[in-house]
Each structure stands twice: as structure tokens, then as C-alpha cells.
mmCIF file with all atom_site columns, C-alpha atoms and ligand atoms in Angstrom:
data_model
loop_
_atom_site.group_PDB
_atom_site.id
_atom_site.type_symbol
_atom_site.label_atom_id
_atom_site.label_alt_id
_atom_site.label_comp_id
_atom_site.label_asym_id
_atom_site.label_entity_id
_atom_site.label_seq_id
_atom_site.pdbx_PDB_ins_code
_atom_site.Cartn_x
_atom_site.Cartn_y
_atom_site.Cartn_z
_atom_site.occupancy
_atom_site.B_iso_or_equiv
_atom_site.pdbx_formal_charge
_atom_site.auth_seq_id
_atom_site.auth_comp_id
_atom_site.auth_asym_id
_atom_site.auth_atom_id
_atom_site.pdbx_PDB_model_num
ATOM   1   C  CA  . UNK A 1 1   ? -0.792 81.773 20.705 1.00 61.00 ? 1   UNK A CA  1
ATOM   2   C  CA  . UNK A 1 2   ? -1.415 78.990 23.205 1.00 75.00 ? 2   UNK A CA  1
ATOM   3   C  CA  . UNK A 1 3   ? 0.221  79.151 26.626 1.00 89.00 ? 3   UNK A CA  1
ATOM   4   C  CA  . UNK A 1 4   ? 3.040  76.672 27.194 1.00 93.00 ? 4   UNK A CA  1
ATOM   5   C  CA  . UNK A 1 5   ? 1.044  74.169 29.198 1.00 95.00 ? 5   UNK A CA  1
ATOM   6   C  CA  . UNK A 1 6   ? -1.887 74.236 26.794 1.00 96.00 ? 6   UNK A CA  1
ATOM   7   C  CA  . UNK A 1 7   ? 0.445  73.874 23.839 1.00 97.00 ? 7   UNK A CA  1
ATOM   8   C  CA  . UNK A 1 8   ? 2.064  70.765 25.296 1.00 98.00 ? 8   UNK A CA  1
ATOM   9   C  CA  . UNK A 1 9   ? -1.251 69.271 26.467 1.00 98.00 ? 9   UNK A CA  1
ATOM   10  C  CA  . UNK A 1 10  ? -2.907 69.767 23.117 1.00 98.00 ? 10  UNK A CA  1
ATOM   11  C  CA  . UNK A 1 11  ? 0.124  68.351 21.317 1.00 98.00 ? 11  UNK A CA  1
ATOM   12  C  CA  . UNK A 1 12  ? -0.002 65.211 23.488 1.00 98.00 ? 12  UNK A CA  1
ATOM   13  C  CA  . UNK A 1 13  ? -3.732 64.935 22.859 1.00 98.00 ? 13  UNK A CA  1
ATOM   14  C  CA  . UNK A 1 14  ? -3.415 65.191 19.076 1.00 98.00 ? 14  UNK A CA  1
ATOM   15  C  CA  . UNK A 1 15  ? -0.482 62.761 19.035 1.00 98.00 ? 15  UNK A CA  1
ATOM   16  C  CA  . UNK A 1 16  ? -2.466 60.208 21.081 1.00 98.00 ? 16  UNK A CA  1
ATOM   17  C  CA  . UNK A 1 17  ? -5.431 60.469 18.705 1.00 98.00 ? 17  UNK A CA  1
ATOM   18  C  CA  . UNK A 1 18  ? -3.418 60.354 15.500 1.00 98.00 ? 18  UNK A CA  1
ATOM   19  C  CA  . UNK A 1 19  ? -1.166 57.454 16.541 1.00 97.00 ? 19  UNK A CA  1
ATOM   20  C  CA  . UNK A 1 20  ? -4.105 55.550 18.077 1.00 96.00 ? 20  UNK A CA  1
ATOM   21  C  CA  . UNK A 1 21  ? -3.677 51.777 17.875 1.00 94.00 ? 21  UNK A CA  1
ATOM   22  C  CA  . UNK A 1 22  ? -0.126 51.969 16.506 1.00 95.00 ? 22  UNK A CA  1
ATOM   23  C  CA  . UNK A 1 23  ? 2.571  49.847 18.119 1.00 92.00 ? 23  UNK A CA  1
ATOM   24  C  CA  . UNK A 1 24  ? 6.335  49.698 17.743 1.00 85.00 ? 24  UNK A CA  1
ATOM   25  C  CA  . UNK A 1 25  ? 6.834  46.490 15.831 1.00 70.00 ? 25  UNK A CA  1
ATOM   26  C  CA  . UNK A 1 26  ? 9.478  44.125 17.161 1.00 63.00 ? 26  UNK A CA  1
ATOM   27  C  CA  . UNK A 1 27  ? 10.277 46.319 20.121 1.00 64.00 ? 27  UNK A CA  1
ATOM   28  C  CA  . UNK A 1 28  ? 8.130  44.715 22.760 1.00 70.00 ? 28  UNK A CA  1
ATOM   29  C  CA  . UNK A 1 29  ? 5.146  45.974 20.744 1.00 80.00 ? 29  UNK A CA  1
ATOM   30  C  CA  . UNK A 1 30  ? 5.027  49.046 22.951 1.00 89.00 ? 30  UNK A CA  1
ATOM   31  C  CA  . UNK A 1 31  ? 2.191  51.444 22.126 1.00 94.00 ? 31  UNK A CA  1
ATOM   32  C  CA  . UNK A 1 32  ? 3.589  54.155 19.826 1.00 96.00 ? 32  UNK A CA  1
ATOM   33  C  CA  . UNK A 1 33  ? 2.495  56.846 22.255 1.00 97.00 ? 33  UNK A CA  1
ATOM   34  C  CA  . UNK A 1 34  ? 5.142  55.579 24.720 1.00 96.00 ? 34  UNK A CA  1
ATOM   35  C  CA  . UNK A 1 35  ? 7.807  56.611 22.216 1.00 96.00 ? 35  UNK A CA  1
ATOM   36  C  CA  . UNK A 1 36  ? 6.314  60.080 21.811 1.00 98.00 ? 36  UNK A CA  1
ATOM   37  C  CA  . UNK A 1 37  ? 5.998  60.558 25.581 1.00 98.00 ? 37  UNK A CA  1
ATOM   38  C  CA  . UNK A 1 38  ? 9.611  59.482 25.990 1.00 98.00 ? 38  UNK A CA  1
ATOM   39  C  CA  . UNK A 1 39  ? 10.926 61.889 23.319 1.00 98.00 ? 39  UNK A CA  1
ATOM   40  C  CA  . UNK A 1 40  ? 8.888  64.804 24.710 1.00 98.00 ? 40  UNK A CA  1
ATOM   41  C  CA  . UNK A 1 41  ? 9.993  63.913 28.250 1.00 98.00 ? 41  UNK A CA  1
ATOM   42  C  CA  . UNK A 1 42  ? 13.675 63.796 27.290 1.00 98.00 ? 42  UNK A CA  1
ATOM   43  C  CA  . UNK A 1 43  ? 13.388 67.221 25.635 1.00 98.00 ? 43  UNK A CA  1
ATOM   44  C  CA  . UNK A 1 44  ? 11.594 68.690 28.663 1.00 98.00 ? 44  UNK A CA  1
ATOM   45  C  CA  . UNK A 1 45  ? 14.211 67.232 31.002 1.00 98.00 ? 45  UNK A CA  1
ATOM   46  C  CA  . UNK A 1 46  ? 17.351 68.391 29.213 1.00 98.00 ? 46  UNK A CA  1
ATOM   47  C  CA  . UNK A 1 47  ? 15.989 71.903 28.602 1.00 97.00 ? 47  UNK A CA  1
ATOM   48  C  CA  . UNK A 1 48  ? 14.653 72.071 32.183 1.00 95.00 ? 48  UNK A CA  1
ATOM   49  C  CA  . UNK A 1 49  ? 11.163 72.780 30.926 1.00 92.00 ? 49  UNK A CA  1
ATOM   50  C  CA  . UNK A 1 50  ? 12.178 76.056 29.314 1.00 94.00 ? 50  UNK A CA  1
ATOM   51  C  CA  . UNK A 1 51  ? 10.874 75.424 25.790 1.00 97.00 ? 51  UNK A CA  1
ATOM   52  C  CA  . UNK A 1 52  ? 7.212  74.439 25.449 1.00 97.00 ? 52  UNK A CA  1
ATOM   53  C  CA  . UNK A 1 53  ? 7.283  74.581 21.640 1.00 98.00 ? 53  UNK A CA  1
ATOM   54  C  CA  . UNK A 1 54  ? 10.169 72.115 21.555 1.00 98.00 ? 54  UNK A CA  1
ATOM   55  C  CA  . UNK A 1 55  ? 8.343  69.707 23.891 1.00 98.00 ? 55  UNK A CA  1
ATOM   56  C  CA  . UNK A 1 56  ? 5.138  70.041 21.847 1.00 98.00 ? 56  UNK A CA  1
ATOM   57  C  CA  . UNK A 1 57  ? 7.136  69.281 18.692 1.00 98.00 ? 57  UNK A CA  1
ATOM   58  C  CA  . UNK A 1 58  ? 8.529  66.247 20.502 1.00 98.00 ? 58  UNK A CA  1
ATOM   59  C  CA  . UNK A 1 59  ? 5.006  64.910 21.014 1.00 98.00 ? 59  UNK A CA  1
ATOM   60  C  CA  . UNK A 1 60  ? 4.144  65.614 17.386 1.00 98.00 ? 60  UNK A CA  1
ATOM   61  C  CA  . UNK A 1 61  ? 7.433  64.691 15.714 1.00 98.00 ? 61  UNK A CA  1
ATOM   62  C  CA  . UNK A 1 62  ? 6.123  61.596 13.886 1.00 98.00 ? 62  UNK A CA  1
ATOM   63  C  CA  . UNK A 1 63  ? 2.642  62.874 12.981 1.00 98.00 ? 63  UNK A CA  1
ATOM   64  C  CA  . UNK A 1 64  ? 3.487  64.064 9.461  1.00 98.00 ? 64  UNK A CA  1
ATOM   65  C  CA  . UNK A 1 65  ? 5.607  61.010 8.678  1.00 96.00 ? 65  UNK A CA  1
ATOM   66  C  CA  . UNK A 1 66  ? 3.327  58.321 10.103 1.00 95.00 ? 66  UNK A CA  1
ATOM   67  C  CA  . UNK A 1 67  ? -0.243 59.626 10.313 1.00 96.00 ? 67  UNK A CA  1
ATOM   68  C  CA  . UNK A 1 68  ? -0.844 61.796 7.267  1.00 93.00 ? 68  UNK A CA  1
ATOM   69  C  CA  . UNK A 1 69  ? -1.136 64.945 9.390  1.00 98.00 ? 69  UNK A CA  1
ATOM   70  C  CA  . UNK A 1 70  ? -0.097 67.990 7.350  1.00 98.00 ? 70  UNK A CA  1
ATOM   71  C  CA  . UNK A 1 71  ? 2.282  70.782 8.196  1.00 98.00 ? 71  UNK A CA  1
ATOM   72  C  CA  . UNK A 1 72  ? -0.524 73.292 7.611  1.00 98.00 ? 72  UNK A CA  1
ATOM   73  C  CA  . UNK A 1 73  ? -2.740 71.553 10.107 1.00 98.00 ? 73  UNK A CA  1
ATOM   74  C  CA  . UNK A 1 74  ? 0.015  71.686 12.732 1.00 98.00 ? 74  UNK A CA  1
ATOM   75  C  CA  . UNK A 1 75  ? 0.745  75.324 11.933 1.00 98.00 ? 75  UNK A CA  1
ATOM   76  C  CA  . UNK A 1 76  ? -2.902 76.224 12.420 1.00 98.00 ? 76  UNK A CA  1
ATOM   77  C  CA  . UNK A 1 77  ? -3.175 74.596 15.829 1.00 97.00 ? 77  UNK A CA  1
ATOM   78  C  CA  . UNK A 1 78  ? 0.349  74.966 17.206 1.00 97.00 ? 78  UNK A CA  1
ATOM   79  C  CA  . UNK A 1 79  ? 1.950  77.799 15.231 1.00 97.00 ? 79  UNK A CA  1
ATOM   80  C  CA  . UNK A 1 80  ? 4.537  77.984 12.481 1.00 98.00 ? 80  UNK A CA  1
ATOM   81  C  CA  . UNK A 1 81  ? 7.537  77.211 14.659 1.00 98.00 ? 81  UNK A CA  1
ATOM   82  C  CA  . UNK A 1 82  ? 6.198  73.885 15.966 1.00 98.00 ? 82  UNK A CA  1
ATOM   83  C  CA  . UNK A 1 83  ? 5.030  72.931 12.465 1.00 98.00 ? 83  UNK A CA  1
ATOM   84  C  CA  . UNK A 1 84  ? 8.429  73.771 10.995 1.00 98.00 ? 84  UNK A CA  1
ATOM   85  C  CA  . UNK A 1 85  ? 10.229 71.673 13.631 1.00 98.00 ? 85  UNK A CA  1
ATOM   86  C  CA  . UNK A 1 86  ? 8.065  68.631 12.914 1.00 98.00 ? 86  UNK A CA  1
ATOM   87  C  CA  . UNK A 1 87  ? 8.476  69.124 9.175  1.00 98.00 ? 87  UNK A CA  1
ATOM   88  C  CA  . UNK A 1 88  ? 12.258 69.256 9.578  1.00 98.00 ? 88  UNK A CA  1
ATOM   89  C  CA  . UNK A 1 89  ? 12.394 65.871 11.297 1.00 98.00 ? 89  UNK A CA  1
ATOM   90  C  CA  . UNK A 1 90  ? 10.071 64.192 8.792  1.00 97.00 ? 90  UNK A CA  1
ATOM   91  C  CA  . UNK A 1 91  ? 11.612 61.618 6.437  1.00 94.00 ? 91  UNK A CA  1
ATOM   92  C  CA  . UNK A 1 92  ? 10.519 61.258 2.821  1.00 92.00 ? 92  UNK A CA  1
ATOM   93  C  CA  . UNK A 1 93  ? 8.843  57.862 3.129  1.00 91.00 ? 93  UNK A CA  1
ATOM   94  C  CA  . UNK A 1 94  ? 8.717  57.427 -0.653 1.00 93.00 ? 94  UNK A CA  1
ATOM   95  C  CA  . UNK A 1 95  ? 12.460 56.720 -0.545 1.00 95.00 ? 95  UNK A CA  1
ATOM   96  C  CA  . UNK A 1 96  ? 13.864 53.283 0.284  1.00 96.00 ? 96  UNK A CA  1
ATOM   97  C  CA  . UNK A 1 97  ? 15.156 52.825 3.845  1.00 95.00 ? 97  UNK A CA  1
ATOM   98  C  CA  . UNK A 1 98  ? 18.874 52.872 2.949  1.00 96.00 ? 98  UNK A CA  1
ATOM   99  C  CA  . UNK A 1 99  ? 18.443 56.155 1.124  1.00 97.00 ? 99  UNK A CA  1
ATOM   100 C  CA  . UNK A 1 100 ? 16.421 57.695 3.978  1.00 97.00 ? 100 UNK A CA  1
ATOM   101 C  CA  . UNK A 1 101 ? 19.157 56.710 6.394  1.00 97.00 ? 101 UNK A CA  1
ATOM   102 C  CA  . UNK A 1 102 ? 21.880 58.200 4.213  1.00 97.00 ? 102 UNK A CA  1
ATOM   103 C  CA  . UNK A 1 103 ? 19.876 61.382 3.796  1.00 97.00 ? 103 UNK A CA  1
ATOM   104 C  CA  . UNK A 1 104 ? 19.483 61.746 7.578  1.00 97.00 ? 104 UNK A CA  1
ATOM   105 C  CA  . UNK A 1 105 ? 23.262 61.598 7.998  1.00 98.00 ? 105 UNK A CA  1
ATOM   106 C  CA  . UNK A 1 106 ? 23.806 64.201 5.296  1.00 98.00 ? 106 UNK A CA  1
ATOM   107 C  CA  . UNK A 1 107 ? 21.040 66.599 6.320  1.00 97.00 ? 107 UNK A CA  1
ATOM   108 C  CA  . UNK A 1 108 ? 21.633 66.526 10.095 1.00 98.00 ? 108 UNK A CA  1
ATOM   109 C  CA  . UNK A 1 109 ? 24.260 69.316 10.219 1.00 98.00 ? 109 UNK A CA  1
ATOM   110 C  CA  . UNK A 1 110 ? 21.937 71.652 8.274  1.00 98.00 ? 110 UNK A CA  1
ATOM   111 C  CA  . UNK A 1 111 ? 18.951 71.311 10.620 1.00 98.00 ? 111 UNK A CA  1
ATOM   112 C  CA  . UNK A 1 112 ? 17.809 74.065 12.977 1.00 98.00 ? 112 UNK A CA  1
ATOM   113 C  CA  . UNK A 1 113 ? 18.998 73.876 16.614 1.00 98.00 ? 113 UNK A CA  1
ATOM   114 C  CA  . UNK A 1 114 ? 15.587 72.629 17.811 1.00 98.00 ? 114 UNK A CA  1
ATOM   115 C  CA  . UNK A 1 115 ? 15.312 69.967 15.115 1.00 98.00 ? 115 UNK A CA  1
ATOM   116 C  CA  . UNK A 1 116 ? 18.758 68.671 16.062 1.00 98.00 ? 116 UNK A CA  1
ATOM   117 C  CA  . UNK A 1 117 ? 17.624 68.226 19.672 1.00 98.00 ? 117 UNK A CA  1
ATOM   118 C  CA  . UNK A 1 118 ? 14.509 66.312 18.552 1.00 98.00 ? 118 UNK A CA  1
ATOM   119 C  CA  . UNK A 1 119 ? 16.670 64.077 16.325 1.00 98.00 ? 119 UNK A CA  1
ATOM   120 C  CA  . UNK A 1 120 ? 18.952 63.159 19.222 1.00 98.00 ? 120 UNK A CA  1
ATOM   121 C  CA  . UNK A 1 121 ? 16.032 62.534 21.616 1.00 98.00 ? 121 UNK A CA  1
ATOM   122 C  CA  . UNK A 1 122 ? 14.360 60.346 18.971 1.00 98.00 ? 122 UNK A CA  1
ATOM   123 C  CA  . UNK A 1 123 ? 17.479 58.241 18.543 1.00 98.00 ? 123 UNK A CA  1
ATOM   124 C  CA  . UNK A 1 124 ? 17.861 57.849 22.329 1.00 98.00 ? 124 UNK A CA  1
ATOM   125 C  CA  . UNK A 1 125 ? 14.268 56.623 22.595 1.00 96.00 ? 125 UNK A CA  1
ATOM   126 C  CA  . UNK A 1 126 ? 14.643 54.235 19.660 1.00 95.00 ? 126 UNK A CA  1
ATOM   127 C  CA  . UNK A 1 127 ? 17.828 52.700 21.057 1.00 94.00 ? 127 UNK A CA  1
ATOM   128 C  CA  . UNK A 1 128 ? 16.316 52.368 24.543 1.00 94.00 ? 128 UNK A CA  1
ATOM   129 C  CA  . UNK A 1 129 ? 13.271 50.583 23.107 1.00 91.00 ? 129 UNK A CA  1
ATOM   130 C  CA  . UNK A 1 130 ? 15.531 48.097 21.359 1.00 90.00 ? 130 UNK A CA  1
ATOM   131 C  CA  . UNK A 1 131 ? 17.418 47.444 24.609 1.00 90.00 ? 131 UNK A CA  1
ATOM   132 C  CA  . UNK A 1 132 ? 14.236 47.150 26.700 1.00 84.00 ? 132 UNK A CA  1
ATOM   133 C  CA  . UNK A 1 133 ? 12.587 44.609 24.434 1.00 77.00 ? 133 UNK A CA  1
ATOM   134 C  CA  . UNK A 1 134 ? 14.888 41.769 25.630 1.00 79.00 ? 134 UNK A CA  1
ATOM   135 C  CA  . UNK A 1 135 ? 16.335 41.317 22.146 1.00 83.00 ? 135 UNK A CA  1
ATOM   136 C  CA  . UNK A 1 136 ? 16.850 38.008 20.350 1.00 87.00 ? 136 UNK A CA  1
ATOM   137 C  CA  . UNK A 1 137 ? 20.172 37.457 18.524 1.00 88.00 ? 137 UNK A CA  1
ATOM   138 C  CA  . UNK A 1 138 ? 18.675 38.913 15.363 1.00 88.00 ? 138 UNK A CA  1
ATOM   139 C  CA  . UNK A 1 139 ? 17.325 41.932 17.223 1.00 87.00 ? 139 UNK A CA  1
ATOM   140 C  CA  . UNK A 1 140 ? 20.736 42.419 18.844 1.00 89.00 ? 140 UNK A CA  1
ATOM   141 C  CA  . UNK A 1 141 ? 22.277 42.690 15.398 1.00 90.00 ? 141 UNK A CA  1
ATOM   142 C  CA  . UNK A 1 142 ? 19.604 45.243 14.526 1.00 90.00 ? 142 UNK A CA  1
ATOM   143 C  CA  . UNK A 1 143 ? 20.390 47.179 17.717 1.00 92.00 ? 143 UNK A CA  1
ATOM   144 C  CA  . UNK A 1 144 ? 24.096 47.336 16.864 1.00 93.00 ? 144 UNK A CA  1
ATOM   145 C  CA  . UNK A 1 145 ? 23.337 48.370 13.310 1.00 94.00 ? 145 UNK A CA  1
ATOM   146 C  CA  . UNK A 1 146 ? 20.866 51.019 14.491 1.00 95.00 ? 146 UNK A CA  1
ATOM   147 C  CA  . UNK A 1 147 ? 23.269 52.419 17.110 1.00 96.00 ? 147 UNK A CA  1
ATOM   148 C  CA  . UNK A 1 148 ? 26.067 52.677 14.511 1.00 97.00 ? 148 UNK A CA  1
ATOM   149 C  CA  . UNK A 1 149 ? 23.826 54.628 12.182 1.00 98.00 ? 149 UNK A CA  1
ATOM   150 C  CA  . UNK A 1 150 ? 22.358 56.788 14.957 1.00 98.00 ? 150 UNK A CA  1
ATOM   151 C  CA  . UNK A 1 151 ? 25.877 57.822 15.982 1.00 98.00 ? 151 UNK A CA  1
ATOM   152 C  CA  . UNK A 1 152 ? 26.512 59.096 12.457 1.00 98.00 ? 152 UNK A CA  1
ATOM   153 C  CA  . UNK A 1 153 ? 23.290 61.127 12.444 1.00 98.00 ? 153 UNK A CA  1
ATOM   154 C  CA  . UNK A 1 154 ? 23.892 62.488 15.934 1.00 98.00 ? 154 UNK A CA  1
ATOM   155 C  CA  . UNK A 1 155 ? 27.461 63.486 15.004 1.00 98.00 ? 155 UNK A CA  1
ATOM   156 C  CA  . UNK A 1 156 ? 25.814 66.190 12.872 1.00 98.00 ? 156 UNK A CA  1
ATOM   157 C  CA  . UNK A 1 157 ? 23.407 67.256 15.641 1.00 98.00 ? 157 UNK A CA  1
ATOM   158 C  CA  . UNK A 1 158 ? 25.668 67.645 18.679 1.00 98.00 ? 158 UNK A CA  1
ATOM   159 C  CA  . UNK A 1 159 ? 26.661 70.777 20.572 1.00 98.00 ? 159 UNK A CA  1
ATOM   160 C  CA  . UNK A 1 160 ? 23.262 72.336 21.295 1.00 98.00 ? 160 UNK A CA  1
ATOM   161 C  CA  . UNK A 1 161 ? 22.682 70.732 24.687 1.00 98.00 ? 161 UNK A CA  1
ATOM   162 C  CA  . UNK A 1 162 ? 25.426 69.042 26.697 1.00 98.00 ? 162 UNK A CA  1
ATOM   163 C  CA  . UNK A 1 163 ? 23.038 67.005 28.869 1.00 98.00 ? 163 UNK A CA  1
ATOM   164 C  CA  . UNK A 1 164 ? 21.346 65.570 25.781 1.00 98.00 ? 164 UNK A CA  1
ATOM   165 C  CA  . UNK A 1 165 ? 24.668 64.728 24.113 1.00 98.00 ? 165 UNK A CA  1
ATOM   166 C  CA  . UNK A 1 166 ? 25.724 62.934 27.296 1.00 98.00 ? 166 UNK A CA  1
ATOM   167 C  CA  . UNK A 1 167 ? 22.427 61.060 27.501 1.00 98.00 ? 167 UNK A CA  1
ATOM   168 C  CA  . UNK A 1 168 ? 22.916 59.844 23.936 1.00 98.00 ? 168 UNK A CA  1
ATOM   169 C  CA  . UNK A 1 169 ? 26.470 58.688 24.626 1.00 98.00 ? 169 UNK A CA  1
ATOM   170 C  CA  . UNK A 1 170 ? 25.344 56.847 27.770 1.00 98.00 ? 170 UNK A CA  1
ATOM   171 C  CA  . UNK A 1 171 ? 22.534 55.163 25.839 1.00 97.00 ? 171 UNK A CA  1
ATOM   172 C  CA  . UNK A 1 172 ? 24.880 53.975 23.085 1.00 97.00 ? 172 UNK A CA  1
ATOM   173 C  CA  . UNK A 1 173 ? 27.295 52.678 25.709 1.00 96.00 ? 173 UNK A CA  1
ATOM   174 C  CA  . UNK A 1 174 ? 24.457 50.720 27.279 1.00 94.00 ? 174 UNK A CA  1
ATOM   175 C  CA  . UNK A 1 175 ? 23.447 49.335 23.870 1.00 93.00 ? 175 UNK A CA  1
ATOM   176 C  CA  . UNK A 1 176 ? 26.980 48.103 23.210 1.00 91.00 ? 176 UNK A CA  1
ATOM   177 C  CA  . UNK A 1 177 ? 27.390 46.570 26.664 1.00 88.00 ? 177 UNK A CA  1
ATOM   178 C  CA  . UNK A 1 178 ? 23.980 44.948 27.155 1.00 67.00 ? 178 UNK A CA  1
ATOM   179 C  CA  . UNK A 1 179 ? 24.206 41.154 26.788 1.00 62.00 ? 179 UNK A CA  1
HETATM 180 ZN ZN1 . ZN  B 2 .   ? 10.208 59.044 16.484 1.00 73.68 ? 201 ZN  B ZN1 1
#
């Protein structure tokens, strides 16, 4: 078992390598790693650094979905718990977007406590990126649509961490008020 600091460092390292060259399309084209750093940072902040496996899973949360990394691979390097968390927040990309979105709403209440926290942190980061990118009218519509959906997913994830719930609410408020 890796120590907490090593676990988080190695997770950041693998995430950086696996997501190399990826950017967040239409959101200021930020490097993808910025999103992962933000999600991991939010999780570290709201748990006051008490859960290294959660923060490591934050770094790795999109590796199965977006980079072809397998759950087994993650389990081998980071342990079963981290691998299970990442697996839980992985969408089935063979489904069309509308169906994936619906499934996230329905499955959210059944996720483990840690997976729920990652889901909320992910939505916060995704909304912030859409605000930061100085959105066009079309992107504003996308932001509103995304925030509406994120609220439905997060409704099924709340209650595990009051600071995180508050951060999400503040972020949605900002999304609705930004010009
Ligand atoms: Zn993500």
C-alpha cells in the first residue's frame, strides 16, 4: 500500500501521462489536466486533506472513460478502493449522450459516498470551466443546460460533505448570474 503522498503523486503522474495532449473543447481549450487538478484540489480542500485515496481517485476519475486505462491497471497500482471509485464514476461511452445523462441522474443516489463526492466535484469543475471561458451566446445556453442537468445529478449525491454541497450551490448561482 502506497503512503498517502505517494498515492496522490503517482495518481497525478499517471493522469498527466494518460491525458497528454487532450484539451477541453469549447471551454477555452484548457489542457485536460487542469480539470483533473481542479477536481482533486476540490476534494482535498473539502475533506481537509484527510482522504488520500479520494484525492487520488479525483486525479484519475476520467482515465477509464477517456484514455482506455483499465480498472485492473488502476487496482494494481493504486489499490482496489481507488480503482472502484474511478469505475463508479465512469460513463458507458457506447450510449448516446442523452441516455448517459439520464443514467447519471438515476444512478447517482446508489453510488458510494466517495463516488458521490467525486461526482459533485466534477460538476463544479465543469461548470466553472464553462463560466471561465467567456462564453458566446451559444455557449451560455450550453452552460444553462449543463447546470440544470448537473443539479439533477447532484440532488442524488448530496449530504456527504456540507462544504462541497455549498461549493456546488455557489457555483450554480454564479453560472446563473454571470452575464
Ligand atoms: Zn471529469
